[in-house]
mmCIF file of C-alpha atoms in Angstrom:
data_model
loop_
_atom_site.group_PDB
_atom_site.id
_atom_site.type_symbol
_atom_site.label_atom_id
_atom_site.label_comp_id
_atom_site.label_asym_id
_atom_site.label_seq_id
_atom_site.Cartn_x
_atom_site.Cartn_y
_atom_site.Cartn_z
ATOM 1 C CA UNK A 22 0.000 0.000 0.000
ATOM 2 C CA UNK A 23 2.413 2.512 1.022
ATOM 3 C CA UNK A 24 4.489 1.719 -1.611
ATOM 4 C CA UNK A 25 1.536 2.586 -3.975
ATOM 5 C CA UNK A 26 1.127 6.205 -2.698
ATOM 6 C CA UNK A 27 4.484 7.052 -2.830
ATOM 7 C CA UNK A 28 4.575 6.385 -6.876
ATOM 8 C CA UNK A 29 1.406 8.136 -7.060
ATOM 9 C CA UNK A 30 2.379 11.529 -5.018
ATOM 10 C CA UNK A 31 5.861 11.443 -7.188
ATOM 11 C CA UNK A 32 3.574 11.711 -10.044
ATOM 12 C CA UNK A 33 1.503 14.471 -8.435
ATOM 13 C CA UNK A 34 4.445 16.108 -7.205
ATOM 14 C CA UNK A 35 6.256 15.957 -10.666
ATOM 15 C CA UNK A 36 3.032 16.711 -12.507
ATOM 16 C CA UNK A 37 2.487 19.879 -10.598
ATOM 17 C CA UNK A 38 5.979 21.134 -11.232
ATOM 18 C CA UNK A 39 6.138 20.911 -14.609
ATOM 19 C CA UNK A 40 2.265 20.711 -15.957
ATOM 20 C CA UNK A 41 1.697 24.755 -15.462
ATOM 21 C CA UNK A 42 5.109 25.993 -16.861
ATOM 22 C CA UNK A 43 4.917 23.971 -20.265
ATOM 23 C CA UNK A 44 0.750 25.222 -20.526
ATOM 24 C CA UNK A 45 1.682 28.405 -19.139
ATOM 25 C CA UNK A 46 3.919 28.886 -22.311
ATOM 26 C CA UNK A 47 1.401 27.143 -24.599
ATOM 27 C CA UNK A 48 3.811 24.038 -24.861
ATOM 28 C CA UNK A 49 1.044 22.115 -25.667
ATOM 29 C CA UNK A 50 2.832 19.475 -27.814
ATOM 30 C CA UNK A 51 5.598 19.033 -25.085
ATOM 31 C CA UNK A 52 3.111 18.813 -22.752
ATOM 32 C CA UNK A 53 0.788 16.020 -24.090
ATOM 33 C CA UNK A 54 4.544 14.171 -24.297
ATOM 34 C CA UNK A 55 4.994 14.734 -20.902
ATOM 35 C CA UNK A 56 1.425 13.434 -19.998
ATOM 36 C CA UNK A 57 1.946 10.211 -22.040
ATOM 37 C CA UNK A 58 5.754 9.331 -20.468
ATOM 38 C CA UNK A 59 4.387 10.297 -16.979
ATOM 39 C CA UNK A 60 1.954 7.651 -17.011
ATOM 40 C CA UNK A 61 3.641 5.289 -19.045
ATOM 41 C CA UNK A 62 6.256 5.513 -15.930
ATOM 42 C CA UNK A 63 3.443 6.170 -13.412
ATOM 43 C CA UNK A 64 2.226 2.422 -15.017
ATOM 44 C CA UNK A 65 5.042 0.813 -14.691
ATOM 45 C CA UNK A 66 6.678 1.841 -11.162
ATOM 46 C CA UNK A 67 2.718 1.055 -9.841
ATOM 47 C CA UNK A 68 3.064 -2.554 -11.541
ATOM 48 C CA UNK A 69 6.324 -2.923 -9.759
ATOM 49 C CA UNK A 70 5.157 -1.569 -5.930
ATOM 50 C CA UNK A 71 2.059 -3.840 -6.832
ATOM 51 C CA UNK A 72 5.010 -7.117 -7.181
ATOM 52 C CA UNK A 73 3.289 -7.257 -10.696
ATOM 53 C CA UNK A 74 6.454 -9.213 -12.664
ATOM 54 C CA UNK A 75 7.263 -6.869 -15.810
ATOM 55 C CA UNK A 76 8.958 -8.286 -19.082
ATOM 56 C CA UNK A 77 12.494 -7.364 -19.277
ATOM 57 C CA UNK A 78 13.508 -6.263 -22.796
ATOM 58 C CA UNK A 79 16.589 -7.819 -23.277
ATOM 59 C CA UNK A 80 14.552 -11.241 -23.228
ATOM 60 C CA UNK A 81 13.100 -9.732 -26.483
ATOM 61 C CA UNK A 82 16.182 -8.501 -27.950
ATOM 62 C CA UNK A 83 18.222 -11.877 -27.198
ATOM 63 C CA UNK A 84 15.401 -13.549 -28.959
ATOM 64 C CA UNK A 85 15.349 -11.440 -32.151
ATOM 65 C CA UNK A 86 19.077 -10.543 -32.756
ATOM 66 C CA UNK A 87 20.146 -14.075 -30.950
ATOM 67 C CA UNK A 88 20.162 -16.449 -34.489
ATOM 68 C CA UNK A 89 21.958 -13.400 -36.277
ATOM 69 C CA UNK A 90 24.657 -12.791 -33.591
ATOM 70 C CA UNK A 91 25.748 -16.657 -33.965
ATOM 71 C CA UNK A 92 25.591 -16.969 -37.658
ATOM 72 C CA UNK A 93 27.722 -13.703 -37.504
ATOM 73 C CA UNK A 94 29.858 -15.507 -34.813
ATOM 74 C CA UNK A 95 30.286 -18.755 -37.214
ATOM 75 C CA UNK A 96 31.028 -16.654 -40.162
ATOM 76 C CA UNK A 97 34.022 -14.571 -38.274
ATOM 77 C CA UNK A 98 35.244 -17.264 -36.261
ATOM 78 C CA UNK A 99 39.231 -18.536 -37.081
ATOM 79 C CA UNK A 100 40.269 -21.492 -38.064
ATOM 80 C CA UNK A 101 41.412 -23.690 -35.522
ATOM 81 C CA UNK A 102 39.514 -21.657 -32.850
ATOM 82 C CA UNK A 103 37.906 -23.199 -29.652
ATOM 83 C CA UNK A 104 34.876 -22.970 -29.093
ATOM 84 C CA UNK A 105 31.470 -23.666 -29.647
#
């Protein structure tokens, strides 16, 4: 629980610091940017007080560049090298 209310009163707290200079200066691009990371972030860090398990994103990047990095790794390999 308590870990719960402190991500959402960062988010308040950030949100009120920068929410009335970026509309203030009719920044409204920036500031529907700002709205959309904030939560994005607010989502995850509540996920993670809430022991919610979140994908990592090196799993995904091991499983999509993994076949390419060995082929590369067979192609530049010596001859007469150990290994696998």
């Amino acid at each position: 629980m308590w870990p719960i209310l402190g991500v959402l009163s960062a988010a308040a707290l950030i949100l009120l610091y920068e929410a009335p200079g970026l509309r203030r200066s009719r920044r409204y691009r920036e500031l529907a940017v700002f709205l959309i990371l904030l939560t994005m972030g607010t989502g995850a860090g509540l996920a993670q007080a809430a022991d919610v398990p979140l994908p990592n994103p090196l799993d995904w990047m091991n499983y999509l560049f993994g076949p390419a990095g060995e082929r590369l790794d067979k192609v530049l390999r010596l001859p007469g090298e150990l290994g696998g």
